[in-house]
Amino acid sequence: MLEKRRAGILLPISCLPSPYGIGSFGKAAYDFVDFLKEAKQTYWQILPICPTSFGDSPYSSPASFAGNPYFIDLDMLAEDNLLRAKDYVKASKNTKFIDYDNLYKVRSAILKKAYDNFLKMAPLDYSSFVNNNYKWLHDYALFMYLKDKFNGASFDVWDDKYKYYNEETLKEFNEEQLGFYYFLQYEFSKQWNSLKQYANKAGIKIIGDLPIYVAYDSADVWASPNMFKLDKNLKPTKVAGCPPDAFSDDGQLWGNPLYNYKLMKSDGYSWWIARCKRAFELYDIVRLDHFRGFEAYWAIPASDDTAKDGKWVKGPNYAIFKAIKKSLGDKEFIAEDLGYLTESVYKLVAKTKFPGMKVIEFGFDGKKDNEHLPVNYKENIVAYIGTHDNAPVIGWYEALTKKEKGVVNNLIAPTSCDDLVDKLISMIQTSVANTVIIQMQDYLHLGLDARINTPSNKAGNWKWRLDEDYQSASLAKRIANITKKASRC
């Protein structure tokens, strides 16, 4: 499991270049695979590819088993005679930032045109796709259809007839009503599987991401409310977040509903097993988001405005991973063991034998034994300069205080910001860590405006896009030379 010295690049699908407002599974994705191969990389790490909703975060999805229809490539639909060029003339022409406003307003209508044409020529494998994925697919389609019926309202304010999931009641909806949502997932699956197969054939493995929580207003909660801590009106009693720390006096109030682990344990964690099974249908390797939450999680009263008065509650610990392994066999997981860690969390990571994560940008607190400094790494880790929640190196360094810059300067002695980036890349690549993942932004020496997400900010996230001319003649060769010098290919 991630035992060889290898390297990869972190770049979300949404950030790929495209002429239609967001990255997709189209030509630019295949070009990026070619770039990775030329650069001697082994891994392409992406963010969750599930649908997004208000706030645009892939970590708060309305359907954790489903794929994001925005990633369906429009030009590929045209190649399959499902669209004509004039059908998607209103698609965003924004190539600088992800244009969620346009996507929300016009993409569904474009995809419905494709669906109308699809009905005239539905391929033979469509029925088998629906049958093979029926449980999660049908729940997703019902949920989305009802969301439309109630003008996007949260499920907890729907008419009681539909608010409370009832299989007999829901039989009134047929494939004619739900077919559009089946189609979206069919096309998503078809295009993604083709891209993944292309990547795997090129020697590139996909590292995916499994968010620990789901959104409250989601197909997951609506269809399986007993799996979550809800009251009789389907309202959360406790919600997820993080306790106060040096960066936030109030902590972080995420608002996701918490799991009913007592019930989950009684049925052998079947919901989590199904979720992990689905994840490994999509990815080669799965990063488990907020891993410490499996040991203990911060439970906040649902009525609170901040996370201050939450409490630590014991999670399922090793039992959940034992159940997953028994059902699915040995799978390649990465434990995102960042944040507030205790000895119990370290013991859980060690017991699972999953590689944990280290982030260089967290290493400059002046302590020589800081576990995020490459000199203190162990082999069984995945090392990062920064993740999607961190600024690229140049933006990170420029935002440091004078004192913090002094710590960095004493350890790294950079002659410039560009030199700092190169030295950190060299440090992490030549470390003993088996796996190294570097954000594309750092190889391009980009600044703060290329940051993907700032966890403490509720707006302005998830918008950055890669310029279409990123592939300079020398970039892939430069990355390949760094990788070869570090014996990672």
GROMACS .gro file of C-alpha atoms in nm:
model
  489
    1MET     CA    1   0.000   0.000   0.000
    2LEU     CA    2   0.178   0.311  -0.129
    3GLU     CA    3   0.507   0.142  -0.035
    4LYS     CA    4   0.720   0.251  -0.332
    5ARG     CA    5   0.875   0.595  -0.371
    6ARG     CA    6   0.634   0.774  -0.599
    7ALA     CA    7   0.501   1.124  -0.668
    8GLY     CA    8   0.186   1.289  -0.792
    9ILE     CA    9   0.008   1.618  -0.849
   10LEU     CA   10  -0.305   1.755  -0.683
   11LEU     CA   11  -0.546   1.919  -0.926
   12PRO     CA   12  -0.927   1.901  -0.893
   13ILE     CA   13  -1.134   1.816  -1.202
   14SER     CA   14  -1.320   2.146  -1.160
   15CYS     CA   15  -0.993   2.340  -1.197
   16LEU     CA   16  -0.904   2.199  -1.539
   17PRO     CA   17  -0.914   2.436  -1.836
   18SER     CA   18  -1.231   2.430  -2.044
   19PRO     CA   19  -1.431   2.679  -2.250
   20TYR     CA   20  -1.755   2.620  -2.059
   21GLY     CA   21  -1.714   2.760  -1.709
   22ILE     CA   22  -1.578   2.456  -1.522
   23GLY     CA   23  -1.334   2.171  -1.576
   24SER     CA   24  -1.478   1.852  -1.722
   25PHE     CA   25  -1.393   1.500  -1.836
   26GLY     CA   26  -1.313   1.634  -2.182
   27LYS     CA   27  -0.998   1.692  -2.385
   28ALA     CA   28  -0.821   1.899  -2.118
   29ALA     CA   29  -0.848   1.608  -1.873
   30TYR     CA   30  -0.686   1.369  -2.122
   31ASP     CA   31  -0.420   1.629  -2.195
   32PHE     CA   32  -0.346   1.652  -1.823
   33VAL     CA   33  -0.302   1.274  -1.803
   34ASP     CA   34  -0.052   1.301  -2.089
   35PHE     CA   35   0.123   1.579  -1.899
   36LEU     CA   36   0.143   1.366  -1.584
   37LYS     CA   37   0.290   1.078  -1.780
   38GLU     CA   38   0.549   1.302  -1.942
   39ALA     CA   39   0.633   1.448  -1.599
   40LYS     CA   40   0.697   1.094  -1.463
   41GLN     CA   41   0.415   1.117  -1.210
   42THR     CA   42   0.230   0.816  -1.068
   43TYR     CA   43  -0.068   0.980  -0.900
   44TRP     CA   44  -0.335   1.232  -0.993
   45GLN     CA   45  -0.506   1.344  -0.673
   46ILE     CA   46  -0.846   1.506  -0.714
   47LEU     CA   47  -1.117   1.637  -0.481
   48PRO     CA   48  -1.458   1.469  -0.439
   49ILE     CA   49  -1.643   1.444  -0.770
   50CYS     CA   50  -1.990   1.428  -0.617
   51PRO     CA   51  -2.252   1.698  -0.692
   52THR     CA   52  -2.223   2.036  -0.523
   53SER     CA   53  -2.495   2.261  -0.389
   54PHE     CA   54  -2.516   2.598  -0.212
   55GLY     CA   55  -2.164   2.709  -0.121
   56ASP     CA   56  -2.012   2.502  -0.403
   57SER     CA   57  -1.811   2.281  -0.168
   58PRO     CA   58  -1.751   1.921  -0.281
   59TYR     CA   59  -1.735   1.832   0.089
   60SER     CA   60  -2.103   1.908   0.145
   61SER     CA   61  -2.280   1.717  -0.129
   62PRO     CA   62  -2.654   1.663  -0.181
   63ALA     CA   63  -2.575   1.307  -0.297
   64SER     CA   64  -2.253   1.142  -0.183
   65PHE     CA   65  -2.290   0.834  -0.406
   66ALA     CA   66  -2.361   1.034  -0.723
   67GLY     CA   67  -2.133   1.217  -0.965
   68ASN     CA   68  -2.129   1.588  -1.044
   69PRO     CA   69  -2.322   1.650  -1.371
   70TYR     CA   70  -2.121   1.970  -1.424
   71PHE     CA   71  -1.821   1.750  -1.510
   72ILE     CA   72  -2.000   1.592  -1.807
   73ASP     CA   73  -1.819   1.727  -2.111
   74LEU     CA   74  -2.049   1.906  -2.355
   75ASP     CA   75  -1.825   1.857  -2.657
   76MET     CA   76  -1.826   1.481  -2.593
   77LEU     CA   77  -2.205   1.487  -2.583
   78ALA     CA   78  -2.193   1.660  -2.921
   79GLU     CA   79  -1.957   1.392  -3.053
   80ASP     CA   80  -2.219   1.135  -2.949
   81ASN     CA   81  -2.485   1.333  -3.141
   82LEU     CA   82  -2.666   1.426  -2.822
   83LEU     CA   83  -2.605   1.799  -2.866
   84ARG     CA   84  -2.542   2.044  -3.146
   85ALA     CA   85  -2.306   2.337  -3.103
   86LYS     CA   86  -2.599   2.580  -3.095
   87ASP     CA   87  -2.753   2.386  -2.805
   88TYR     CA   88  -2.484   2.501  -2.565
   89VAL     CA   89  -2.409   2.847  -2.694
   90LYS     CA   90  -2.530   2.988  -2.359
   91ALA     CA   91  -2.276   2.787  -2.162
   92SER     CA   92  -2.031   3.010  -1.978
   93LYS     CA   93  -1.731   3.137  -2.171
   94ASN     CA   94  -1.546   3.215  -1.848
   95THR     CA   95  -1.207   3.043  -1.860
   96LYS     CA   96  -1.053   3.227  -1.563
   97PHE     CA   97  -1.280   3.118  -1.277
   98ILE     CA   98  -1.545   2.853  -1.221
   99ASP     CA   99  -1.872   3.020  -1.315
  100TYR     CA  100  -2.117   2.861  -1.071
  101ASP     CA  101  -2.382   3.125  -1.139
  102ASN     CA  102  -2.398   3.037  -1.508
  103LEU     CA  103  -2.378   2.665  -1.434
  104TYR     CA  104  -2.674   2.684  -1.200
  105LYS     CA  105  -2.882   2.889  -1.442
  106VAL     CA  106  -2.822   2.719  -1.778
  107ARG     CA  107  -2.642   2.383  -1.750
  108SER     CA  108  -2.949   2.181  -1.657
  109ALA     CA  109  -3.140   2.303  -1.963
  110ILE     CA  110  -2.847   2.210  -2.187
  111LEU     CA  111  -2.827   1.862  -2.038
  112LYS     CA  112  -3.203   1.816  -2.078
  113LYS     CA  113  -3.163   1.877  -2.451
  114ALA     CA  114  -2.903   1.603  -2.454
  115TYR     CA  115  -3.142   1.376  -2.264
  116ASP     CA  116  -3.421   1.435  -2.517
  117ASN     CA  117  -3.187   1.314  -2.791
  118PHE     CA  118  -3.059   1.029  -2.575
  119LEU     CA  119  -3.412   0.887  -2.548
  120LYS     CA  120  -3.413   0.836  -2.925
  121MET     CA  121  -3.098   0.623  -2.917
  122ALA     CA  122  -3.046   0.489  -2.564
  123PRO     CA  123  -2.751   0.243  -2.576
  124LEU     CA  124  -2.781  -0.121  -2.475
  125ASP     CA  125  -2.574  -0.080  -2.158
  126TYR     CA  126  -2.801   0.192  -2.016
  127SER     CA  127  -3.048  -0.052  -1.857
  128SER     CA  128  -2.770  -0.256  -1.699
  129PHE     CA  129  -2.617   0.063  -1.556
  130VAL     CA  130  -2.949   0.155  -1.394
  131ASN     CA  131  -3.001  -0.198  -1.259
  132ASN     CA  132  -2.645  -0.232  -1.125
  133ASN     CA  133  -2.664   0.099  -0.936
  134TYR     CA  134  -3.035   0.102  -0.861
  135LYS     CA  135  -3.038   0.161  -0.484
  136TRP     CA  136  -2.831   0.480  -0.468
  137LEU     CA  137  -2.928   0.590  -0.820
  138HIS     CA  138  -3.302   0.566  -0.757
  139ASP     CA  139  -3.273   0.751  -0.424
  140TYR     CA  140  -3.067   1.024  -0.592
  141ALA     CA  141  -3.316   1.058  -0.879
  142LEU     CA  142  -3.615   1.072  -0.645
  143PHE     CA  143  -3.445   1.331  -0.426
  144MET     CA  144  -3.349   1.554  -0.719
  145TYR     CA  145  -3.691   1.523  -0.881
  146LEU     CA  146  -3.861   1.623  -0.556
  147LYS     CA  147  -3.612   1.908  -0.506
  148ASP     CA  148  -3.730   2.042  -0.842
  149LYS     CA  149  -4.094   1.980  -0.752
  150PHE     CA  150  -4.054   2.190  -0.436
  151ASN     CA  151  -3.848   2.464  -0.607
  152GLY     CA  152  -3.519   2.370  -0.446
  153ALA     CA  153  -3.650   2.373  -0.089
  154SER     CA  154  -3.476   2.163   0.176
  155PHE     CA  155  -3.640   1.822   0.217
  156ASP     CA  156  -3.743   1.894   0.578
  157VAL     CA  157  -4.001   2.148   0.454
  158TRP     CA  158  -4.150   1.928   0.182
  159ASP     CA  159  -4.504   1.799   0.222
  160ASP     CA  160  -4.503   1.521   0.483
  161LYS     CA  161  -4.602   1.274   0.212
  162TYR     CA  162  -4.255   1.315   0.061
  163LYS     CA  163  -4.054   1.451   0.352
  164TYR     CA  164  -4.062   1.109   0.518
  165TYR     CA  165  -3.904   0.853   0.285
  166ASN     CA  166  -4.161   0.583   0.215
  167GLU     CA  167  -4.106   0.329  -0.060
  168GLU     CA  168  -4.478   0.267  -0.117
  169THR     CA  169  -4.556   0.637  -0.151
  170LEU     CA  170  -4.262   0.693  -0.382
  171LYS     CA  171  -4.377   0.425  -0.626
  172GLU     CA  172  -4.595   0.693  -0.785
  173PHE     CA  173  -4.286   0.823  -0.965
  174ASN     CA  174  -4.182   0.636  -1.278
  175GLU     CA  175  -3.881   0.630  -1.506
  176GLU     CA  176  -4.033   0.893  -1.732
  177GLN     CA  177  -4.010   1.137  -1.441
  178LEU     CA  178  -3.678   1.014  -1.301
  179GLY     CA  179  -3.505   0.924  -1.626
  180PHE     CA  180  -3.325   1.256  -1.666
  181TYR     CA  181  -3.136   1.199  -1.342
  182TYR     CA  182  -3.054   0.840  -1.439
  183PHE     CA  183  -2.918   0.977  -1.766
  184LEU     CA  184  -2.695   1.231  -1.590
  185GLN     CA  185  -2.532   0.959  -1.384
  186TYR     CA  186  -2.500   0.730  -1.685
  187GLU     CA  187  -2.316   0.996  -1.885
  188PHE     CA  188  -2.105   1.093  -1.584
  189SER     CA  189  -2.008   0.730  -1.533
  190LYS     CA  190  -1.940   0.669  -1.901
  191GLN     CA  191  -1.713   0.972  -1.939
  192TRP     CA  192  -1.536   0.925  -1.603
  193ASN     CA  193  -1.470   0.554  -1.660
  194SER     CA  194  -1.322   0.631  -2.000
  195LEU     CA  195  -1.092   0.896  -1.852
  196LYS     CA  196  -0.988   0.675  -1.561
  197GLN     CA  197  -0.911   0.384  -1.792
  198TYR     CA  198  -0.699   0.617  -2.006
  199ALA     CA  199  -0.512   0.734  -1.696
  200ASN     CA  200  -0.457   0.381  -1.564
  201LYS     CA  201  -0.331   0.266  -1.904
  202ALA     CA  202  -0.081   0.554  -1.891
  203GLY     CA  203   0.040   0.434  -1.550
  204ILE     CA  204  -0.147   0.703  -1.356
  205LYS     CA  205  -0.352   0.610  -1.049
  206ILE     CA  206  -0.636   0.830  -0.928
  207ILE     CA  207  -0.638   0.936  -0.562
  208GLY     CA  208  -0.994   1.029  -0.475
  209ASP     CA  209  -1.140   1.189  -0.166
  210LEU     CA  210  -1.416   1.062   0.062
  211PRO     CA  211  -1.567   1.338   0.280
  212ILE     CA  212  -1.642   1.211   0.629
  213TYR     CA  213  -1.978   1.389   0.641
  214VAL     CA  214  -2.266   1.451   0.402
  215ALA     CA  215  -2.488   1.758   0.371
  216TYR     CA  216  -2.806   1.765   0.576
  217ASP     CA  217  -3.018   1.844   0.271
  218SER     CA  218  -2.906   1.536   0.082
  219ALA     CA  219  -3.036   1.215  -0.070
  220ASP     CA  220  -2.826   1.032   0.189
  221VAL     CA  221  -3.003   1.183   0.491
  222TRP     CA  222  -3.347   1.187   0.331
  223ALA     CA  223  -3.336   0.820   0.224
  224SER     CA  224  -3.165   0.688   0.539
  225PRO     CA  225  -3.262   0.924   0.824
  226ASN     CA  226  -3.215   0.651   1.085
  227MET     CA  227  -2.843   0.651   1.007
  228PHE     CA  228  -2.814   1.008   1.140
  229LYS     CA  229  -2.881   1.183   1.470
  230LEU     CA  230  -3.216   1.344   1.390
  231ASP     CA  231  -3.531   1.415   1.590
  232LYS     CA  232  -3.882   1.299   1.498
  233ASN     CA  233  -3.919   1.599   1.263
  234LEU     CA  234  -3.598   1.496   1.084
  235LYS     CA  235  -3.406   1.790   1.227
  236PRO     CA  236  -3.044   1.734   1.344
  237THR     CA  237  -2.999   1.717   1.720
  238LYS     CA  238  -2.620   1.759   1.703
  239VAL     CA  239  -2.402   1.877   1.415
  240ALA     CA  240  -2.039   1.847   1.313
  241GLY     CA  241  -1.752   2.092   1.346
  242CYS     CA  242  -1.419   2.154   1.516
  243PRO     CA  243  -1.340   2.296   1.861
  244PRO     CA  244  -1.184   2.640   1.920
  245ASP     CA  245  -0.811   2.658   1.855
  246ALA     CA  246  -0.531   2.909   1.800
  247PHE     CA  247  -0.688   3.015   1.471
  248SER     CA  248  -1.052   3.047   1.580
  249ASP     CA  249  -1.196   3.141   1.919
  250ASP     CA  250  -1.534   3.003   1.817
  251GLY     CA  251  -1.414   2.688   1.644
  252GLN     CA  252  -1.563   2.576   1.313
  253LEU     CA  253  -1.936   2.508   1.281
  254TRP     CA  254  -1.975   2.285   0.975
  255GLY     CA  255  -2.339   2.201   1.036
  256ASN     CA  256  -2.338   1.848   0.889
  257PRO     CA  257  -2.561   1.596   1.068
  258LEU     CA  258  -2.376   1.341   1.280
  259TYR     CA  259  -2.397   0.967   1.231
  260ASN     CA  260  -2.598   0.731   1.447
  261TYR     CA  261  -2.299   0.504   1.498
  262LYS     CA  262  -2.485   0.287   1.749
  263LEU     CA  263  -2.732   0.184   1.480
  264MET     CA  264  -2.460   0.159   1.216
  265LYS     CA  265  -2.266  -0.079   1.438
  266SER     CA  266  -2.572  -0.300   1.485
  267ASP     CA  267  -2.598  -0.369   1.112
  268GLY     CA  268  -2.224  -0.408   1.055
  269TYR     CA  269  -2.165  -0.057   0.917
  270SER     CA  270  -2.340  -0.150   0.592
  271TRP     CA  271  -2.396   0.216   0.492
  272TRP     CA  272  -2.024   0.292   0.522
  273ILE     CA  273  -1.930  -0.029   0.343
  274ALA     CA  274  -2.157   0.065   0.052
  275ARG     CA  275  -2.010   0.415   0.046
  276CYS     CA  276  -1.651   0.286   0.039
  277LYS     CA  277  -1.741   0.029  -0.226
  278ARG     CA  278  -1.876   0.311  -0.440
  279ALA     CA  279  -1.561   0.518  -0.379
  280PHE     CA  280  -1.339   0.237  -0.505
  281GLU     CA  281  -1.553   0.206  -0.816
  282LEU     CA  282  -1.448   0.564  -0.889
  283TYR     CA  283  -1.090   0.583  -0.758
  284ASP     CA  284  -0.780   0.367  -0.722
  285ILE     CA  285  -0.688   0.509  -0.381
  286VAL     CA  286  -0.918   0.687  -0.135
  287ARG     CA  287  -0.824   0.966   0.105
  288LEU     CA  288  -1.040   0.953   0.419
  289ASP     CA  289  -1.127   1.310   0.506
  290HIS     CA  290  -1.113   1.419   0.875
  291PHE     CA  291  -0.983   1.080   0.985
  292ARG     CA  292  -0.967   1.185   1.350
  293GLY     CA  293  -1.348   1.190   1.343
  294PHE     CA  294  -1.350   0.811   1.337
  295GLU     CA  295  -1.175   0.807   1.676
  296ALA     CA  296  -1.375   1.093   1.830
  297TYR     CA  297  -1.580   1.375   1.679
  298TRP     CA  298  -1.684   1.722   1.794
  299ALA     CA  299  -2.062   1.722   1.853
  300ILE     CA  300  -2.228   2.064   1.867
  301PRO     CA  301  -2.590   2.132   1.973
  302ALA     CA  302  -2.779   2.198   1.650
  303SER     CA  303  -2.928   2.521   1.787
  304ASP     CA  304  -2.587   2.678   1.861
  305ASP     CA  305  -2.442   2.960   1.650
  306THR     CA  306  -2.079   2.863   1.717
  307ALA     CA  307  -1.881   2.545   1.783
  308LYS     CA  308  -1.763   2.659   2.128
  309ASP     CA  309  -1.998   2.446   2.335
  310GLY     CA  310  -1.949   2.120   2.152
  311LYS     CA  311  -1.816   1.805   2.316
  312TRP     CA  312  -1.592   1.520   2.211
  313VAL     CA  313  -1.786   1.199   2.149
  314LYS     CA  314  -1.621   0.865   2.085
  315GLY     CA  315  -1.645   0.742   1.727
  316PRO     CA  316  -1.651   0.385   1.590
  317ASN     CA  317  -1.272   0.358   1.605
  318TYR     CA  318  -1.111   0.051   1.448
  319ALA     CA  319  -1.437  -0.149   1.432
  320ILE     CA  320  -1.556   0.038   1.123
  321PHE     CA  321  -1.236  -0.033   0.931
  322LYS     CA  322  -1.241  -0.396   1.039
  323ALA     CA  323  -1.592  -0.426   0.894
  324ILE     CA  324  -1.492  -0.251   0.571
  325LYS     CA  325  -1.190  -0.478   0.528
  326LYS     CA  326  -1.396  -0.790   0.597
  327SER     CA  327  -1.643  -0.690   0.326
  328LEU     CA  328  -1.420  -0.529   0.063
  329GLY     CA  329  -1.078  -0.682   0.133
  330ASP     CA  330  -0.756  -0.483   0.150
  331LYS     CA  331  -0.803  -0.141  -0.005
  332GLU     CA  332  -0.567   0.153  -0.041
  333PHE     CA  333  -0.672   0.431   0.194
  334ILE     CA  334  -0.494   0.750   0.301
  335ALA     CA  335  -0.576   0.882   0.649
  336GLU     CA  336  -0.618   1.261   0.654
  337ASP     CA  337  -0.484   1.281   1.009
  338LEU     CA  338  -0.453   1.659   1.036
  339GLY     CA  339  -0.591   1.898   1.297
  340TYR     CA  340  -0.631   1.831   1.668
  341LEU     CA  341  -0.466   1.492   1.725
  342THR     CA  342  -0.441   1.282   2.040
  343GLU     CA  343  -0.250   0.968   2.123
  344SER     CA  344  -0.567   0.771   2.051
  345VAL     CA  345  -0.580   0.908   1.696
  346TYR     CA  346  -0.215   0.818   1.635
  347LYS     CA  347  -0.286   0.466   1.765
  348LEU     CA  348  -0.583   0.429   1.529
  349VAL     CA  349  -0.376   0.536   1.228
  350ALA     CA  350  -0.105   0.290   1.328
  351LYS     CA  351  -0.354   0.005   1.375
  352THR     CA  352  -0.509   0.055   1.032
  353LYS     CA  353  -0.161   0.083   0.876
  354PHE     CA  354  -0.301   0.354   0.649
  355PRO     CA  355  -0.043   0.616   0.550
  356GLY     CA  356  -0.110   0.945   0.725
  357MET     CA  357  -0.046   1.295   0.592
  358LYS     CA  358   0.218   1.558   0.660
  359VAL     CA  359   0.208   1.918   0.534
  360ILE     CA  360   0.530   2.123   0.519
  361GLU     CA  361   0.343   2.451   0.561
  362PHE     CA  362   0.247   2.334   0.912
  363GLY     CA  363   0.611   2.268   1.001
  364PHE     CA  364   0.745   2.611   1.084
  365ASP     CA  365   0.648   2.669   1.446
  366GLY     CA  366   1.010   2.683   1.559
  367LYS     CA  367   1.008   2.332   1.709
  368LYS     CA  368   1.275   2.100   1.573
  369ASP     CA  369   1.062   1.791   1.635
  370ASN     CA  370   0.762   1.923   1.438
  371GLU     CA  371   0.625   1.616   1.258
  372HIS     CA  372   0.553   1.817   0.943
  373LEU     CA  373   0.921   1.895   0.878
  374PRO     CA  374   1.069   1.654   0.620
  375VAL     CA  375   1.361   1.571   0.850
  376ASN     CA  376   1.109   1.407   1.086
  377TYR     CA  377   0.913   1.211   0.825
  378LYS     CA  378   0.861   0.836   0.828
  379GLU     CA  379   0.824   0.624   0.516
  380ASN     CA  380   0.455   0.534   0.548
  381ILE     CA  381   0.314   0.883   0.490
  382VAL     CA  382   0.187   1.101   0.208
  383ALA     CA  383   0.376   1.430   0.217
  384TYR     CA  384   0.239   1.760   0.090
  385ILE     CA  385   0.367   2.115   0.073
  386GLY     CA  386   0.003   2.216   0.107
  387THR     CA  387  -0.339   2.067   0.035
  388HIS     CA  388  -0.643   2.230  -0.126
  389ASP     CA  389  -0.706   2.394   0.214
  390ASN     CA  390  -0.366   2.568   0.205
  391ALA     CA  391  -0.236   2.861   0.006
  392PRO     CA  392   0.026   2.794  -0.261
  393VAL     CA  393   0.375   2.851  -0.121
  394ILE     CA  394   0.420   3.207  -0.247
  395GLY     CA  395   0.083   3.321  -0.109
  396TRP     CA  396   0.145   3.135   0.216
  397TYR     CA  397   0.489   3.293   0.268
  398GLU     CA  398   0.375   3.645   0.184
  399ALA     CA  399   0.097   3.619   0.446
  400LEU     CA  400   0.332   3.513   0.727
  401THR     CA  401   0.428   3.750   1.007
  402LYS     CA  402   0.783   3.880   1.028
  403LYS     CA  403   0.854   3.634   1.308
  404GLU     CA  404   0.713   3.340   1.111
  405LYS     CA  405   0.912   3.437   0.803
  406GLY     CA  406   1.221   3.440   1.022
  407VAL     CA  407   1.165   3.075   1.115
  408VAL     CA  408   1.125   2.982   0.749
  409ASN     CA  409   1.429   3.183   0.645
  410ASN     CA  410   1.648   3.025   0.913
  411LEU     CA  411   1.556   2.674   0.802
  412ILE     CA  412   1.531   2.720   0.424
  413ALA     CA  413   1.741   3.032   0.349
  414PRO     CA  414   1.551   3.126   0.032
  415THR     CA  415   1.688   3.399  -0.193
  416SER     CA  416   1.340   3.478  -0.330
  417CYS     CA  417   0.983   3.348  -0.320
  418ASP     CA  418   1.049   3.145  -0.633
  419ASP     CA  419   1.359   2.997  -0.472
  420LEU     CA  420   1.154   2.909  -0.164
  421VAL     CA  421   0.908   2.712  -0.377
  422ASP     CA  422   1.188   2.521  -0.548
  423LYS     CA  423   1.363   2.443  -0.220
  424LEU     CA  424   1.046   2.316  -0.053
  425ILE     CA  425   0.971   2.098  -0.355
  426SER     CA  426   1.324   1.958  -0.336
  427MET     CA  427   1.296   1.900   0.041
  428ILE     CA  428   0.973   1.707   0.014
  429GLN     CA  429   1.076   1.510  -0.295
  430THR     CA  430   1.404   1.395  -0.139
  431SER     CA  431   1.245   1.308   0.196
  432VAL     CA  432   1.193   0.947   0.311
  433ALA     CA  433   0.816   0.971   0.258
  434ASN     CA  434   0.696   0.699   0.024
  435THR     CA  435   0.448   0.929  -0.145
  436VAL     CA  436   0.471   1.298  -0.231
  437ILE     CA  437   0.180   1.502  -0.370
  438ILE     CA  438   0.234   1.862  -0.481
  439GLN     CA  439  -0.031   2.113  -0.583
  440MET     CA  440  -0.013   2.213  -0.948
  441GLN     CA  441  -0.010   2.577  -0.836
  442ASP     CA  442   0.328   2.530  -0.667
  443TYR     CA  443   0.490   2.383  -0.976
  444LEU     CA  444   0.361   2.693  -1.157
  445HIS     CA  445   0.485   2.929  -0.880
  446LEU     CA  446   0.141   3.086  -0.837
  447GLY     CA  447   0.032   3.310  -0.551
  448LEU     CA  448  -0.260   3.359  -0.315
  449ASP     CA  449  -0.514   3.414  -0.593
  450ALA     CA  450  -0.465   3.048  -0.690
  451ARG     CA  451  -0.577   2.916  -0.352
  452ILE     CA  452  -0.864   2.669  -0.386
  453ASN     CA  453  -1.020   2.689  -0.040
  454THR     CA  454  -0.983   2.889   0.280
  455PRO     CA  455  -1.173   2.688   0.545
  456SER     CA  456  -1.251   2.991   0.761
  457ASN     CA  457  -1.407   3.181   0.468
  458LYS     CA  458  -1.765   3.108   0.365
  459ALA     CA  459  -1.738   3.284   0.028
  460GLY     CA  460  -1.489   3.305  -0.256
  461ASN     CA  461  -1.379   2.941  -0.245
  462TRP     CA  462  -1.370   2.664  -0.508
  463LYS     CA  463  -1.334   2.906  -0.801
  464TRP     CA  464  -0.971   2.886  -0.917
  465ARG     CA  465  -0.900   2.754  -1.269
  466LEU     CA  466  -0.581   2.642  -1.439
  467ASP     CA  467  -0.479   2.852  -1.740
  468GLU     CA  468  -0.509   2.660  -2.065
  469ASP     CA  469  -0.150   2.748  -2.158
  470TYR     CA  470  -0.001   2.588  -1.844
  471GLN     CA  471   0.192   2.332  -2.047
  472SER     CA  472   0.510   2.519  -2.127
  473ALA     CA  473   0.769   2.324  -2.320
  474SER     CA  474   0.991   2.287  -2.017
  475LEU     CA  475   0.746   2.231  -1.728
  476ALA     CA  476   0.685   1.858  -1.768
  477LYS     CA  477   1.055   1.801  -1.829
  478ARG     CA  478   1.146   2.003  -1.516
  479ILE     CA  479   0.902   1.805  -1.299
  480ALA     CA  480   1.028   1.478  -1.450
  481ASN     CA  481   1.388   1.570  -1.368
  482ILE     CA  482   1.294   1.653  -1.007
  483THR     CA  483   1.106   1.324  -0.977
  484LYS     CA  484   1.386   1.116  -1.128
  485LYS     CA  485   1.648   1.284  -0.910
  486ALA     CA  486   1.442   1.190  -0.604
  487SER     CA  487   1.412   0.827  -0.727
  488ARG     CA  488   1.033   0.850  -0.748
  489CYS     CA  489   0.981   0.697  -1.091
   0.00000   0.00000   0.00000
